[in-house]
Amino acid sequence: MYAQMVKSTGEGVRSLDEMDPQERAFQERIDANGKIEPKDWMPDGYRKTLIRQIGQHAHSEIVGQLPEGNWITRAPTLERKAILLAKVQDEAGHGLYLYCAAETLGVTRDQMTRDLLSGKMKYSSIFNYPTITWADMGAVGWLVDGAAIMNQVPLQRTSYGPYARAMVRICKEESFHQRQGFDIMMKMAKGTPEQKRMAQDALNRFWYPSLMMFGPSDAESVHSAQSMAWKIKMNSNDELRQKFVDLTAPQADYLGLTIPDENLKWNEEKGGYDFSEPDWDEFFDVLKGNGPCSVERLEDRNRAWDEGRWVREAMLAHADKKRAAKLAAE
Ligand code: FAQ
């Protein structure tokens, strides 16, 4: 199984024979679908990769509140507003579970936050795109949460226990998010011609950035081989992208909307759709901080951090006071 994995995912991954006994026992446990827990021995690279991936994932949930938060005050009905508010709060919760999961690996939330605010740590490229109409709330739920679920359902089986367990609840909530987005799209696509036009426009703008969420092509993915051997990633970037297209194309048909890709075509032989690759130059440019909203997103997070300083200080002072009172009573 492991030898097969090495073969199918490329160079640079050590075989069992090249490992020392401790590392080999660790790898064999992963190969047998065992879970690794915080106090277990783990290679430094495994720990570092998890801190990077879980930390970036947590940051994505936190920054991901901004494009939708933009529409809470402008939702078209009270019901839509309540649903959107609940969704955005869920994303904050996801960020918190994930920061906790990362903290079990020995990094602090403060350190991860500092690395986000300085631009050292990444968050998902998708959140650097603007949400300019109400239909974008539909497209974000349908496509962005849809892509997130495609990636995260397999992560419920990831080898690191705290990450896998956090994913269980997150996936349940993401399913609701995807449904509410599709519901907005249905309402708009089956609504007035102007509403349908807005829905199509949102699909046009969010399609390729959603495909980019799965990361670069397998040939360009630097971490996949090792992460898959460690079961930190359960599928390759291209595998998940293909699954997402296969699931989403019939949904677009149902909505009566057109995916903006002339090459999108069912391929009987492979049992999936052929489709165009996103513009990878654009993707790497967004990763460098040049997305349409990259500067704004980091400014917003930095402002929130600065404005929240008094709350953090008040909570620490309160905790100190309680600790002192407890000591005095002993
Ligand atoms: N954006 O070697 P790979 C959500 C980076 S949650 C930015 O393939 P890997 C919920 C990558 O970090 C969305 N950077 O990397 C929600 C690496 O750079 P580094 C987040 C990206 O880690 C919905 C370099 O490119 N989900 O949306 C991206 O093996 C609505 C090379 O790439 C997760 O984080 C990208 N799209 O695979 C919230 C899921 N793709 O670090 C609010 C967990 C790649 O060496 C509203 N993460 N890079 O400097 C994963 O599954 C993986 O980390 C991948 C990337 C698949 C994202």
Coordinates of C-alpha atoms and ligand atoms in Angstrom, one line a residue:
M1 CA 0.0 0.0 0.0
Y2 CA 2.7 2.5 1.1
A3 CA 5.0 1.4 -1.8
Q4 CA 2.1 1.9 -4.1
M5 CA 1.5 5.4 -2.7
V6 CA 5.1 6.3 -3.3
K7 CA 4.9 5.2 -6.8
S8 CA 1.7 7.1 -7.6
T9 CA 2.6 10.3 -5.9
G10 CA 6.2 10.9 -7.1
E11 CA 9.7 11.5 -5.9
G12 CA 11.1 12.6 -2.6
V13 CA 9.1 10.3 -0.2
R14 CA 11.3 7.8 1.7
S15 CA 10.5 4.1 1.6
L16 CA 10.1 2.1 4.8
D17 CA 13.5 0.5 4.2
E18 CA 15.1 4.0 4.4
M19 CA 13.5 4.9 7.8
D20 CA 14.9 4.4 11.3
P21 CA 12.8 2.0 13.5
Q22 CA 10.8 4.9 15.2
E23 CA 9.9 6.5 11.9
R24 CA 9.1 3.2 10.3
A25 CA 6.7 2.3 13.2
F26 CA 5.1 5.7 12.8
Q27 CA 4.6 5.2 9.0
E28 CA 3.3 1.7 9.5
R29 CA 0.7 3.0 12.0
I30 CA -0.5 5.5 9.4
D31 CA -0.5 2.9 6.6
A32 CA -2.8 0.7 8.9
N33 CA -5.1 3.8 9.2
G34 CA -4.2 4.4 12.8
K35 CA -4.5 7.9 14.3
I36 CA -1.6 10.0 15.5
E37 CA -2.4 11.9 18.7
P38 CA -0.7 15.0 20.1
K39 CA 1.6 13.3 22.6
D40 CA 2.7 10.6 20.2
W41 CA 6.1 10.8 18.6
M42 CA 6.0 12.3 15.1
P43 CA 8.7 13.4 12.6
D44 CA 9.4 17.1 12.6
G45 CA 8.2 17.3 8.9
Y46 CA 4.8 15.8 9.8
R47 CA 4.4 18.3 12.6
K48 CA 5.5 21.3 10.4
T49 CA 3.3 20.2 7.5
L50 CA 0.2 19.9 9.8
I51 CA 0.9 23.3 11.4
R52 CA 1.1 24.9 8.0
Q53 CA -2.0 23.2 6.6
I54 CA -4.2 23.4 9.7
G55 CA -3.1 27.0 10.3
Q56 CA -3.8 28.1 6.8
H57 CA -7.1 26.3 6.9
A58 CA -8.0 28.1 10.1
H59 CA -6.9 31.5 8.6
S60 CA -9.1 30.7 5.6
E61 CA -12.1 30.3 7.8
I62 CA -11.5 33.6 9.6
V63 CA -10.6 35.6 6.5
G64 CA -13.4 33.8 4.7
Q65 CA -15.9 35.6 6.8
L66 CA -15.1 39.0 5.2
P67 CA -16.6 38.5 1.7
E68 CA -19.9 37.3 3.1
G69 CA -19.8 39.7 6.1
N70 CA -20.0 42.3 3.4
W71 CA -23.6 41.4 2.7
I72 CA -25.1 40.8 6.1
T73 CA -26.5 44.3 6.4
R74 CA -27.8 44.2 2.8
A75 CA -29.4 40.8 2.7
P76 CA -32.7 41.0 0.8
T77 CA -35.0 39.6 3.5
L78 CA -34.9 39.0 7.3
E79 CA -34.8 35.3 6.7
R80 CA -31.8 35.5 4.3
K81 CA -30.1 37.8 6.8
A82 CA -30.5 35.4 9.7
I83 CA -29.2 32.5 7.6
L84 CA -26.2 34.4 6.4
L85 CA -25.4 35.6 9.9
A86 CA -25.5 32.0 11.1
K87 CA -23.3 30.9 8.3
V88 CA -20.7 33.6 8.9
Q89 CA -20.7 32.7 12.7
D90 CA -20.2 29.1 11.8
E91 CA -17.0 30.0 9.8
A92 CA -15.7 31.8 12.9
G93 CA -16.3 28.6 14.9
H94 CA -14.5 26.5 12.3
G95 CA -11.5 28.8 12.6
L96 CA -11.5 28.3 16.4
Y97 CA -11.7 24.5 16.3
L98 CA -8.8 24.5 13.7
Y99 CA -6.6 26.9 15.8
C100 CA -7.2 24.5 18.7
A101 CA -6.2 21.5 16.6
A102 CA -3.1 23.3 15.5
E103 CA -2.2 24.3 19.0
T104 CA -2.0 20.6 20.0
L105 CA 1.1 20.5 17.8
G106 CA 2.9 23.1 19.9
V107 CA 2.3 26.4 18.1
T108 CA 0.3 29.2 19.8
R109 CA -2.7 30.9 18.3
D110 CA -1.0 34.2 18.8
Q111 CA 2.0 33.1 16.7
M112 CA -0.3 31.9 13.9
T113 CA -2.3 35.1 14.1
R114 CA 0.9 37.2 13.9
D115 CA 2.0 35.1 10.9
L116 CA -1.3 35.8 9.2
L117 CA -1.3 39.5 9.9
S118 CA 2.3 39.9 8.6
G119 CA 1.4 38.0 5.4
K120 CA 3.9 35.2 6.2
M121 CA 1.1 32.5 6.5
K122 CA -1.3 32.0 3.6
Y123 CA -5.1 31.7 3.5
S124 CA -7.2 30.3 0.7
S125 CA -6.8 32.3 -2.6
I126 CA -10.6 32.4 -3.1
F127 CA -11.1 35.0 -0.4
N128 CA -9.1 37.5 -2.3
Y129 CA -11.9 38.0 -4.8
P130 CA -14.7 40.5 -4.2
T131 CA -18.4 39.8 -3.6
I132 CA -20.1 42.5 -5.6
T133 CA -23.8 41.4 -5.9
W134 CA -26.2 39.4 -3.7
A135 CA -25.9 36.6 -6.2
D136 CA -22.3 36.2 -5.1
M137 CA -23.7 35.0 -1.8
G138 CA -25.3 32.2 -3.7
A139 CA -22.1 31.5 -5.7
V140 CA -19.9 31.5 -2.6
G141 CA -22.2 29.0 -0.8
W142 CA -22.7 26.8 -3.9
L143 CA -19.2 26.8 -5.3
V144 CA -16.8 27.9 -2.5
D145 CA -18.4 25.8 0.2
G146 CA -19.0 23.1 -2.4
A147 CA -15.3 23.0 -3.1
A148 CA -14.4 23.2 0.6
I149 CA -16.6 20.1 1.3
M150 CA -15.1 18.2 -1.5
N151 CA -11.7 18.7 0.0
Q152 CA -12.8 18.4 3.7
V153 CA -14.9 15.3 3.7
P154 CA -11.9 13.0 3.0
L155 CA -10.0 15.0 5.7
Q156 CA -12.3 13.4 8.3
R157 CA -10.1 10.4 7.8
T158 CA -6.8 12.2 8.0
S159 CA -4.1 10.6 10.2
Y160 CA -3.9 13.4 12.8
G161 CA -6.7 12.7 15.4
P162 CA -7.5 16.3 16.4
Y163 CA -7.7 17.5 12.8
A164 CA -9.8 14.6 11.7
R165 CA -12.3 15.1 14.6
A166 CA -12.5 18.8 14.0
M167 CA -13.4 18.0 10.4
V168 CA -16.5 16.0 11.4
R169 CA -18.4 18.9 12.7
I170 CA -17.1 21.3 10.2
C171 CA -18.3 19.1 7.3
K172 CA -21.8 18.9 8.8
E173 CA -22.0 22.7 8.9
E174 CA -20.4 23.2 5.5
S175 CA -23.2 21.0 4.0
F176 CA -25.8 23.4 5.3
H177 CA -23.7 26.3 3.9
Q178 CA -23.6 24.7 0.4
R179 CA -27.3 24.1 0.5
Q180 CA -28.1 27.7 1.5
G181 CA -25.9 28.9 -1.4
F182 CA -27.6 26.6 -3.9
D183 CA -31.0 27.8 -2.6
I184 CA -30.1 31.4 -3.3
M185 CA -28.9 30.4 -6.8
M186 CA -32.2 28.5 -7.4
K187 CA -34.2 31.5 -6.4
M188 CA -32.3 33.8 -8.6
A189 CA -31.8 31.6 -11.6
K190 CA -35.5 30.8 -11.7
G191 CA -36.4 34.5 -10.9
T192 CA -36.7 37.6 -13.1
P193 CA -34.4 37.9 -16.2
E194 CA -32.3 40.4 -14.2
Q195 CA -31.9 38.0 -11.3
K196 CA -30.9 35.2 -13.7
R197 CA -28.4 37.5 -15.3
M198 CA -26.9 38.3 -11.8
A199 CA -26.7 34.6 -11.0
Q200 CA -24.9 33.8 -14.3
D201 CA -22.5 36.7 -13.7
A202 CA -21.7 35.4 -10.2
L203 CA -21.0 31.9 -11.7
N204 CA -18.8 33.5 -14.4
R205 CA -16.7 35.2 -11.8
F206 CA -16.5 32.5 -9.2
W207 CA -16.0 29.4 -11.4
Y208 CA -12.2 29.5 -12.0
P209 CA -11.3 30.9 -8.6
S210 CA -13.2 28.0 -7.1
L211 CA -11.2 25.5 -9.2
M212 CA -8.1 27.1 -7.9
M213 CA -9.1 26.3 -4.3
F214 CA -7.8 22.8 -4.8
G215 CA -4.3 24.0 -5.3
P216 CA -1.9 23.8 -8.3
S217 CA -1.9 20.9 -10.7
D218 CA -0.4 17.7 -9.3
A219 CA 2.7 18.2 -11.3
E220 CA 3.2 21.6 -9.6
S221 CA 2.1 20.6 -6.1
V222 CA 5.2 20.5 -3.9
H223 CA 3.6 19.0 -0.8
S224 CA 1.2 16.4 -2.2
A225 CA 3.5 13.3 -2.4
Q226 CA 4.7 13.5 1.3
S227 CA 1.4 14.7 2.6
M228 CA -0.4 11.8 0.9
A229 CA 2.1 9.3 2.3
W230 CA 1.4 10.7 5.7
K231 CA -2.3 10.8 5.1
I232 CA -2.4 14.5 5.9
K233 CA -4.0 14.8 2.4
M234 CA -6.2 11.9 1.3
N235 CA -6.5 12.9 -2.4
S236 CA -4.4 14.8 -4.9
N237 CA -5.4 18.3 -6.0
D238 CA -6.4 17.2 -9.5
E239 CA -8.5 14.3 -8.2
L240 CA -10.6 16.6 -6.1
R241 CA -10.9 19.2 -8.8
Q242 CA -12.2 16.6 -11.2
K243 CA -14.7 15.3 -8.6
F244 CA -15.9 18.9 -8.0
V245 CA -16.4 19.6 -11.7
D246 CA -18.3 16.2 -12.1
L247 CA -20.6 17.1 -9.3
T248 CA -21.2 20.7 -10.1
A249 CA -21.7 20.6 -13.9
P250 CA -25.1 18.9 -13.6
Q251 CA -26.1 21.3 -10.9
A252 CA -25.4 24.2 -13.2
D253 CA -27.6 22.5 -15.8
Y254 CA -30.4 22.1 -13.3
L255 CA -30.2 25.9 -12.6
G256 CA -30.2 26.7 -16.3
L257 CA -26.9 28.4 -16.0
T258 CA -23.8 28.0 -18.2
I259 CA -20.4 27.2 -16.8
P260 CA -18.0 29.6 -18.5
D261 CA -15.9 27.0 -20.2
E262 CA -16.3 26.1 -23.9
N263 CA -14.3 22.9 -23.3
L264 CA -16.6 21.5 -20.6
K265 CA -17.8 18.2 -22.1
W266 CA -18.7 14.8 -20.7
N267 CA -16.0 12.3 -21.5
E268 CA -17.6 8.8 -21.6
E269 CA -14.3 7.0 -21.6
K270 CA -12.9 8.6 -18.5
G271 CA -16.3 8.8 -16.8
G272 CA -15.9 12.5 -16.0
Y273 CA -16.0 15.9 -17.6
D274 CA -13.2 17.4 -19.7
F275 CA -12.7 21.0 -18.6
S276 CA -10.3 24.0 -19.0
E277 CA -7.6 24.6 -16.4
P278 CA -7.8 27.9 -14.5
D279 CA -5.3 30.6 -15.3
W280 CA -2.4 29.4 -13.1
D281 CA -0.4 32.6 -13.6
E282 CA -3.4 34.4 -11.9
F283 CA -3.4 31.8 -9.1
F284 CA 0.3 32.3 -8.3
D285 CA 0.0 36.0 -8.5
V286 CA -2.9 35.9 -6.0
L287 CA -0.7 33.8 -3.7
K288 CA 2.0 36.5 -3.9
G289 CA -0.5 39.0 -2.4
N290 CA -1.7 40.5 -5.7
G291 CA -5.4 39.3 -5.7
P292 CA -8.1 42.0 -6.2
C293 CA -8.8 42.2 -2.5
S294 CA -5.5 40.9 -1.0
V295 CA -4.5 44.2 0.6
E296 CA -8.0 45.0 1.8
R297 CA -8.3 41.6 3.5
L298 CA -5.1 41.9 5.5
E299 CA -5.9 45.5 6.4
D300 CA -9.3 44.4 7.7
R301 CA -7.8 41.6 9.8
N302 CA -5.0 43.9 11.1
R303 CA -7.6 46.5 12.1
A304 CA -9.8 43.9 13.9
W305 CA -6.7 42.7 15.8
D306 CA -5.7 46.3 16.8
E307 CA -9.3 47.2 17.8
G308 CA -9.7 44.0 19.8
R309 CA -6.6 44.7 21.9
W310 CA -8.6 46.1 24.8
V311 CA -10.8 43.0 24.9
R312 CA -7.8 40.7 25.1
E313 CA -6.2 42.9 27.8
A314 CA -9.4 43.0 29.8
M315 CA -9.8 39.2 29.6
L316 CA -6.2 38.7 30.8
A317 CA -6.6 41.2 33.6
H318 CA -9.9 39.5 34.6
A319 CA -8.2 36.0 34.6
D320 CA -5.3 37.4 36.7
K321 CA -7.8 38.9 39.2
K322 CA -9.6 35.6 39.5
R323 CA -6.4 33.7 40.0
A324 CA -5.2 36.1 42.7
A325 CA -8.6 35.9 44.5
K326 CA -8.4 32.1 44.4
L327 CA -4.9 32.1 45.8
A328 CA -5.9 34.5 48.5
A329 CA -8.8 32.3 49.5
E330 CA -6.6 29.2 49.8
Ligands
FAQ1 N1 -4.9 29.2 -1.7 O1 1.8 21.7 -2.6 P1 0.5 22.3 -2.6 C1 -13.2 27.2 3.2 C2 -0.3 26.9 -1.7 S1 -11.8 26.5 3.7 C3 -3.7 29.6 -1.2 O2 -0.5 21.6 -3.4 P2 -0.9 21.6 -0.2 C4 -14.4 27.3 4.1 C5 0.1 25.9 -0.6 O3 -0.2 26.3 0.7 C6 -10.7 26.7 2.4 N2 -2.6 28.9 -1.2 O4 0.0 22.5 -1.1 C7 -15.2 28.5 3.8 C8 1.6 25.8 -0.9 O5 2.3 26.9 -0.4 P3 3.2 26.9 0.9 C9 -9.4 26.3 2.8 C10 -2.6 27.7 -1.8 O6 -1.0 22.2 1.1 C11 -16.1 28.6 2.8 C12 1.7 25.9 -2.4 O7 0.5 26.6 -2.8 N3 -9.3 24.8 2.9 O8 -13.2 27.6 2.1 C13 -3.8 27.2 -2.4 O9 -0.4 20.2 -0.2 C14 -16.8 29.9 2.6 C15 1.8 24.6 -3.2 O10 0.6 23.8 -3.1 C16 -8.2 24.2 3.3 O11 -7.3 24.9 3.8 C17 -5.0 28.0 -2.3 N4 -6.1 27.6 -2.9 O12 -2.3 21.6 -0.8 C18 -14.9 29.6 4.7 C19 -8.3 22.7 3.4 N5 -3.6 26.0 -2.9 O13 2.3 26.6 2.1 C20 -15.6 30.8 4.5 C21 -7.0 22.1 3.9 C22 -2.3 25.7 -2.7 O14 4.3 25.8 0.7 C23 -16.6 30.9 3.5 N6 -5.9 22.3 3.0 N7 -1.7 26.7 -2.0 O15 3.8 28.3 1.0 C24 -5.6 21.5 2.0 O16 -6.2 20.5 1.7 C25 -4.3 21.8 1.2 O17 -3.5 22.7 2.0 C26 -4.5 22.4 -0.2 C27 -3.2 22.7 -0.8 C28 -5.3 21.4 -1.1 C29 -5.3 23.7 -0.1

